[in-house]
Short mmCIF file of C-alpha atoms in Angstrom, two decimals:
data_model
loop_
_atom_site.label_atom_id
_atom_site.label_comp_id
_atom_site.label_asym_id
_atom_site.label_seq_id
_atom_site.Cartn_x
_atom_site.Cartn_y
_atom_site.Cartn_z
CA MET A 1 -0.04 -0.05 0.01
CA GLN A 2 1.49 3.31 -0.95
CA THR A 3 2.03 5.80 1.96
CA LEU A 4 1.05 9.76 1.62
CA GLN A 5 4.58 10.67 1.31
CA SER A 6 5.18 8.25 -1.82
CA LEU A 7 1.92 9.58 -3.35
CA GLN A 8 2.94 12.97 -2.88
CA TYR A 9 6.32 12.31 -4.75
CA GLU A 10 4.61 10.61 -7.62
CA GLU A 11 2.09 13.21 -8.18
CA LEU A 12 4.55 16.08 -8.27
CA HIS A 13 6.78 13.81 -10.65
CA SER A 14 4.19 13.03 -13.05
CA HIS A 15 2.93 16.41 -12.90
CA TYR A 16 6.70 17.78 -13.57
CA ASN A 17 6.81 15.24 -16.60
CA ARG A 18 3.82 17.17 -18.05
CA TYR A 19 4.90 20.43 -17.13
CA LEU A 20 7.95 20.24 -19.12
CA SER A 21 7.25 17.77 -21.66
CA PRO A 22 8.30 20.02 -24.58
CA PHE A 23 11.89 19.68 -23.21
CA LEU A 24 12.02 15.97 -22.53
CA PRO A 25 13.98 13.58 -21.89
CA TYR A 26 16.11 14.38 -19.34
CA SER A 27 19.15 12.89 -17.33
CA SER A 28 19.66 12.56 -13.54
CA ASN A 29 22.56 14.29 -11.76
CA ASP A 30 21.97 12.25 -8.89
CA ARG A 31 19.26 10.31 -7.00
CA TYR A 32 17.44 14.11 -6.16
CA THR A 33 17.94 15.90 -9.36
CA ASP A 34 16.90 15.84 -12.62
CA ARG A 35 18.34 17.93 -15.57
CA ILE A 36 17.08 18.88 -18.71
CA ILE A 37 19.67 20.40 -21.58
CA LEU A 38 17.45 22.28 -24.18
CA PRO A 39 18.01 20.82 -27.59
CA GLU A 40 19.84 23.38 -29.84
CA SER A 41 16.56 23.30 -32.25
CA ILE A 42 15.11 25.03 -29.16
CA GLY A 43 17.75 27.05 -27.66
CA SER A 44 20.47 26.98 -24.86
CA GLY A 45 20.82 26.29 -21.11
CA SER A 46 19.15 24.12 -18.70
CA ILE A 47 15.95 23.38 -16.25
CA SER A 48 16.84 21.27 -13.35
CA ARG A 49 14.26 19.89 -10.78
CA THR A 50 15.39 18.61 -7.28
CA ARG A 51 13.28 16.75 -5.18
CA LEU A 52 13.45 17.79 -1.49
CA ARG A 53 11.26 16.33 1.32
CA PRO A 54 7.96 14.41 -0.08
CA GLY A 55 5.77 16.64 -1.63
CA MET A 56 8.20 19.45 -2.24
CA GLU A 57 10.63 20.33 -4.95
CA VAL A 58 12.44 23.10 -6.59
CA ILE A 59 12.65 24.00 -10.31
CA MET A 60 15.41 26.20 -11.57
CA ALA A 61 15.54 27.45 -15.55
CA ASP A 62 18.78 29.17 -16.76
CA CYS A 63 18.13 29.21 -20.30
CA GLN A 64 17.62 31.02 -23.63
CA MET A 65 15.10 30.51 -26.64
CA LYS A 66 16.47 30.30 -30.09
CA ASP A 67 12.95 31.62 -31.43
CA VAL A 68 9.86 32.96 -29.71
CA HIS A 69 8.78 29.87 -27.69
CA THR A 70 5.32 29.28 -26.32
CA MET A 71 4.67 26.49 -23.72
CA GLN A 72 1.14 25.03 -23.24
CA LEU A 73 0.74 23.68 -19.66
CA HIS A 74 -2.17 21.81 -18.28
CA GLY A 75 -2.98 20.36 -14.82
CA ASN A 76 -5.23 19.47 -12.18
CA LEU A 77 -2.74 19.19 -9.20
CA PRO A 78 -3.77 21.12 -6.26
CA MET A 79 -0.46 22.97 -5.20
CA VAL A 80 1.18 25.93 -3.59
CA ASP A 81 3.56 27.38 -6.18
CA LEU A 82 6.16 30.16 -5.21
CA THR A 83 7.94 31.59 -8.44
CA PHE A 84 10.55 33.78 -8.72
CA TRP A 85 11.13 35.65 -12.25
CA ILE A 86 14.74 36.72 -11.98
CA GLN A 87 15.81 37.39 -15.53
CA GLY A 88 13.91 37.80 -19.01
CA ASN A 89 10.43 38.96 -20.13
CA ILE A 90 7.75 36.27 -20.47
CA GLU A 91 4.16 36.92 -21.33
CA ILE A 92 1.61 34.66 -19.38
CA LEU A 93 -2.01 33.74 -20.41
CA HIS A 94 -3.66 32.29 -17.28
CA SER A 95 -7.33 31.48 -17.03
CA GLY A 96 -7.97 33.98 -19.72
CA ILE A 97 -6.09 36.67 -18.64
CA GLN A 98 -2.91 37.82 -20.14
CA GLU A 99 0.06 39.36 -18.25
CA GLN A 100 3.59 40.49 -19.11
CA ILE A 101 5.98 39.29 -16.56
CA SER A 102 9.13 41.18 -16.03
CA PRO A 103 12.20 40.42 -14.06
CA GLY A 104 12.31 41.19 -10.05
CA LEU A 105 8.61 39.72 -9.75
CA GLY A 106 7.34 36.91 -7.25
CA HIS A 107 4.11 35.01 -7.26
CA LEU A 108 2.48 33.17 -4.67
CA THR A 109 -0.08 30.54 -6.17
CA PHE A 110 -2.48 28.67 -4.39
CA GLY A 111 -5.00 25.86 -6.22
CA LEU A 112 -5.41 24.20 -9.45
CA GLU A 113 -3.21 24.90 -12.51
CA GLN A 114 -6.13 24.88 -15.05
CA GLN A 115 -4.42 26.05 -18.43
CA LEU A 116 -1.36 28.00 -18.68
CA GLU A 117 0.47 29.43 -21.58
CA LEU A 118 4.01 30.90 -21.45
CA LYS A 119 5.38 32.72 -24.16
CA TYR A 120 9.16 33.22 -24.12
CA ALA A 121 11.06 35.87 -26.12
CA ALA A 122 13.89 35.09 -28.69
CA GLY A 123 17.35 35.35 -27.85
CA MET A 124 16.88 36.65 -24.06
CA PRO A 125 18.45 34.99 -21.06
CA ILE A 126 15.75 33.55 -18.79
CA ALA A 127 16.28 32.79 -15.18
CA ILE A 128 13.48 31.45 -12.98
CA CYS A 129 13.31 29.72 -9.60
CA GLU A 130 10.22 27.99 -8.68
CA ILE A 131 9.26 26.21 -5.20
CA ARG A 132 6.43 23.92 -5.48
CA LEU A 133 4.37 22.15 -2.42
CA SER A 134 1.75 19.90 -2.49
CA THR A 135 -1.30 21.21 -0.54
CA ALA A 136 -1.13 18.25 2.00
CA LEU A 137 2.46 19.51 2.92
CA PHE A 138 1.69 22.95 3.14
CA ASP A 139 -1.31 22.36 5.52
CA GLU A 140 1.21 20.23 7.30
CA LEU A 141 3.51 22.97 7.82
CA MET A 142 0.72 25.49 8.67
CA ASP A 143 -0.60 22.95 11.43
CA GLU A 144 3.20 23.04 12.82
CA LEU A 145 3.40 26.76 13.00
CA GLY A 146 0.08 26.96 14.58
CA HIS A 147 -1.44 28.43 12.00
CA ALA A 148 -4.04 25.71 10.64
CA ARG A 149 -6.57 28.50 10.05
CA TYR A 150 -4.46 29.29 6.95
CA SER A 151 -4.83 25.99 5.17
CA SER A 152 -4.86 26.02 1.60
CA ALA A 153 -8.82 25.39 1.63
CA LEU A 154 -9.52 28.18 3.57
CA ILE A 155 -7.14 30.55 2.05
CA LEU A 156 -8.80 29.70 -1.25
CA GLY A 157 -12.26 30.17 0.16
CA GLY A 158 -14.09 28.15 -2.62
CA ARG A 159 -11.83 29.88 -5.50
CA GLU A 160 -10.13 27.86 -7.87
CA ASN A 161 -7.07 29.78 -7.87
CA LEU A 162 -5.33 32.61 -5.82
CA ILE A 163 -2.31 34.46 -6.49
CA PHE A 164 -0.22 36.83 -4.38
CA HIS A 165 2.03 39.37 -6.44
CA HIS A 166 5.25 41.00 -4.93
CA SER A 167 8.33 42.40 -6.04
CA ILE A 168 11.48 40.89 -5.03
CA LEU A 169 13.13 42.47 -1.95
CA PRO A 170 16.72 42.62 -1.54
CA LYS A 171 17.00 40.09 1.17
CA VAL A 172 15.04 37.71 -1.18
CA GLN A 173 17.29 38.61 -3.94
CA ALA A 174 20.21 37.60 -1.81
CA ILE A 175 18.96 33.99 -1.11
CA LEU A 176 17.99 33.58 -4.79
CA GLN A 177 21.76 34.20 -5.41
CA ASP A 178 22.85 31.72 -2.81
CA ILE A 179 20.47 29.06 -4.33
CA ARG A 180 21.87 30.09 -8.31
CA SER A 181 25.57 29.92 -7.03
CA HIS A 182 25.70 27.33 -4.41
CA PRO A 183 28.63 24.48 -4.89
CA PHE A 184 26.86 21.53 -3.20
CA THR A 185 26.04 18.29 -4.93
CA GLY A 186 24.30 15.15 -3.75
CA PRO A 187 22.47 14.90 -0.30
CA MET A 188 24.24 18.06 0.54
CA ARG A 189 22.60 19.95 -2.58
CA LYS A 190 19.38 18.78 -1.34
CA MET A 191 19.81 19.73 2.34
CA PHE A 192 20.93 23.01 1.44
CA LEU A 193 18.25 23.53 -1.23
CA GLU A 194 15.36 22.87 1.39
CA GLY A 195 16.67 24.96 3.59
CA LYS A 196 16.64 27.86 1.33
CA ALA A 197 13.52 27.07 0.07
CA LEU A 198 11.77 27.19 3.63
CA GLU A 199 13.30 30.51 4.12
CA LEU A 200 11.90 31.92 1.05
CA LEU A 201 8.57 30.50 2.17
CA ALA A 202 8.66 31.90 5.32
CA LEU A 203 9.53 35.46 4.08
CA TRP A 204 6.73 35.34 1.63
CA LEU A 205 4.10 34.01 3.83
CA GLN A 206 5.11 36.39 6.57
CA GLN A 207 4.66 39.22 3.86
CA THR A 208 1.38 37.75 2.38
CA LEU A 209 -0.45 36.03 5.33
CA PHE A 210 0.78 36.31 8.68
CA GLU A 211 1.44 39.93 9.61
CA ASP A 212 -1.74 42.14 10.40
CA GLU A 213 0.71 44.89 10.81
CA VAL A 214 4.14 45.49 9.22
CA PRO A 215 6.41 47.80 10.80
CA ALA A 216 7.81 50.47 8.60
CA GLN A 217 11.48 51.45 8.17
CA ARG A 218 10.97 54.53 9.22
CA GLY A 219 10.14 56.13 12.71
CA ARG A 220 7.27 54.86 14.42
CA ILE A 221 4.91 54.69 11.34
CA ARG A 222 3.28 51.10 11.15
CA LEU A 223 1.40 49.75 8.27
CA ARG A 224 -1.92 47.70 8.43
CA LYS A 225 -2.98 45.17 5.64
CA GLU A 226 -5.37 47.85 4.41
CA ASP A 227 -2.46 50.44 4.26
CA ILE A 228 -0.29 48.07 2.34
CA ALA A 229 -3.30 47.19 0.01
CA ARG A 230 -3.43 51.12 -0.93
CA VAL A 231 0.38 51.33 -1.34
CA ARG A 232 0.11 48.42 -4.03
CA GLU A 233 -2.79 50.36 -5.49
CA ALA A 234 -0.52 53.55 -5.56
CA SER A 235 2.27 51.57 -7.49
CA GLY A 236 -0.41 50.39 -10.13
CA ILE A 237 -1.38 54.04 -10.39
CA LEU A 238 2.25 55.09 -11.12
CA GLU A 239 2.83 52.24 -13.64
CA LYS A 240 -0.44 53.18 -15.57
CA ARG A 241 0.39 56.87 -15.43
CA MET A 242 4.35 56.80 -15.92
CA GLU A 243 4.24 59.27 -18.68
CA GLN A 244 2.40 61.81 -16.78
CA PRO A 245 2.72 60.70 -13.03
CA PRO A 246 0.69 62.63 -10.11
CA SER A 247 2.46 64.52 -7.62
CA LEU A 248 2.98 62.83 -4.27
CA LEU A 249 -0.13 64.46 -2.41
CA GLU A 250 -2.31 63.49 -5.61
CA LEU A 251 -1.07 59.81 -5.61
CA SER A 252 -1.91 59.53 -1.84
CA LYS A 253 -5.35 61.02 -2.36
CA LEU A 254 -6.01 58.76 -5.30
CA ALA A 255 -4.79 55.70 -3.13
CA GLY A 256 -6.46 56.79 -0.03
CA ILE A 257 -3.46 56.82 2.21
CA SER A 258 -1.55 59.53 3.86
CA ASP A 259 1.68 60.73 2.08
CA SER A 260 3.71 59.46 5.15
CA LYS A 261 2.28 56.18 5.15
CA LEU A 262 2.69 55.80 1.25
CA LYS A 263 6.42 56.96 1.48
CA ALA A 264 7.29 54.44 4.15
CA GLY A 265 5.07 51.94 2.47
CA PHE A 266 7.15 52.36 -0.58
CA LYS A 267 10.29 51.87 1.22
CA GLU A 268 9.08 48.94 3.32
CA LEU A 269 7.50 46.96 0.18
CA PHE A 270 9.81 47.71 -2.65
CA GLY A 271 12.80 49.01 -0.93
CA THR A 272 12.98 52.60 -2.68
CA THR A 273 11.08 55.78 -2.70
CA VAL A 274 7.92 56.59 -4.48
CA PHE A 275 9.83 58.39 -7.21
CA GLY A 276 12.47 55.85 -7.12
CA TYR A 277 10.02 53.13 -8.10
CA LEU A 278 8.70 55.26 -10.66
CA LYS A 279 12.18 55.58 -12.21
CA GLU A 280 12.87 51.94 -12.25
CA LYS A 281 9.48 51.13 -13.80
CA ARG A 282 9.99 53.83 -16.62
CA LEU A 283 13.44 52.48 -17.29
CA ASP A 284 12.10 48.85 -17.25
CA LYS A 285 9.61 50.07 -19.61
CA ALA A 286 11.79 51.61 -22.10
CA LYS A 287 14.18 48.75 -22.21
CA GLU A 288 11.20 46.52 -23.12
CA LEU A 289 10.41 49.26 -26.00
CA LEU A 290 13.80 49.26 -27.27
CA GLU A 291 13.98 45.48 -27.53
CA THR A 292 10.43 44.72 -28.82
CA GLU A 293 9.22 47.45 -30.66
CA ARG A 294 12.49 48.67 -32.31
CA ILE A 295 11.71 52.67 -31.69
CA ASN A 296 14.54 55.21 -31.40
CA VAL A 297 15.80 56.24 -28.02
CA CYS A 298 13.97 59.47 -28.23
CA ASP A 299 10.42 58.23 -28.78
CA ALA A 300 11.15 55.49 -25.91
CA ALA A 301 11.97 58.28 -23.75
CA ILE A 302 9.22 60.19 -24.06
CA MET A 303 6.66 57.14 -23.97
CA VAL A 304 7.87 56.73 -20.22
CA GLY A 305 7.96 60.47 -19.40
CA TYR A 306 11.32 61.51 -20.17
CA SER A 307 11.53 64.95 -21.56
CA ASN A 308 15.36 65.03 -21.75
CA PRO A 309 16.92 62.45 -23.70
CA SER A 310 20.38 63.14 -22.29
CA HIS A 311 18.91 62.65 -18.71
CA PHE A 312 17.23 59.52 -19.76
CA ALA A 313 20.22 58.15 -21.26
CA ALA A 314 22.08 58.90 -18.23
CA SER A 315 19.56 57.05 -16.02
CA PHE A 316 19.59 54.15 -18.47
CA ARG A 317 23.19 53.79 -18.57
CA GLU A 318 23.39 53.73 -14.76
CA ARG A 319 20.60 51.13 -14.35
CA PHE A 320 21.51 48.87 -17.12
CA GLY A 321 25.19 49.59 -17.33
CA CYS A 322 25.17 50.60 -21.06
CA ASN A 323 23.79 53.27 -23.34
CA PRO A 324 20.33 52.72 -24.72
CA ARG A 325 21.63 53.10 -28.24
CA ASP A 326 24.23 50.23 -27.37
CA TRP A 327 21.13 48.05 -26.05
CA ILE A 328 19.44 48.49 -29.49
CA ILE A 329 22.38 47.26 -31.14
CA GLU A 330 23.12 44.53 -28.98
CA SER A 331 19.27 43.35 -29.09
CA GLN A 332 19.13 43.66 -32.84
CA ARG A 333 21.87 41.00 -33.01
CA LEU A 334 19.98 38.40 -31.07
#
């Protein structure tokens, strides 16, 4: 008779095969890790999957597609999935909703993966780290923590899927870098990755579920969950209106939060100021336009809200390490 643990292993294993079927077959590095080397007809690089405790695994992709590549993913295995988009722009179609994923974003997903389409750009490096847990293991962990009220079923509340979006904070980036550059193999690799995966899960759950109040980095201001939601609303307003952004006071009124909490909230959630965040999003969008739309530097600068092309070029160089014109030349070679 199969145990719950062995069933969790087999379910995730078979789901993994369906998940990455376009790239099979794979080879095994050791008894814990499977590794897929992308065929030259598709691209270069690899995708690895390391089995941790029963019902838990880590998938890491570090690759580049030769042409625009679309993956159709289907599945009905209930799971909790924590995905970090480290490098590369990916277009996702999930449950009829299309979304452009940029580097620096993390998703914590509960529920069933019904139908998912991933579209990868041609010639762009892709780096993704994904932690997957069976709902049974997640519920077991919550019970051990004394948070049984946060079982996967109660979190979903009758919905098929629920996704929490967050920017990747510096302390999470450091852990992801450790995961990508560690020297371990075999059982030590498994032990190391499990510890890091649990650390990432703890940080993400603390940020999304467990804290009714999050202490801000400045002074005595504390942010309630309603404040956090309004800060995220403000970040969305900035991204939609980056060409002509509102003033700080106008933004705080639009989001329904005081300007002091707004400033503290951006520092806490995104690790930067309100307009530091706006600057990052403007430059990310400009880079995307230069890569995909093949427009000139002046037009890209204007489209994201820069009136001075020289100022735009200096900011672009500071963030990405090269001039925007050089970036256009390099992207056209790919």
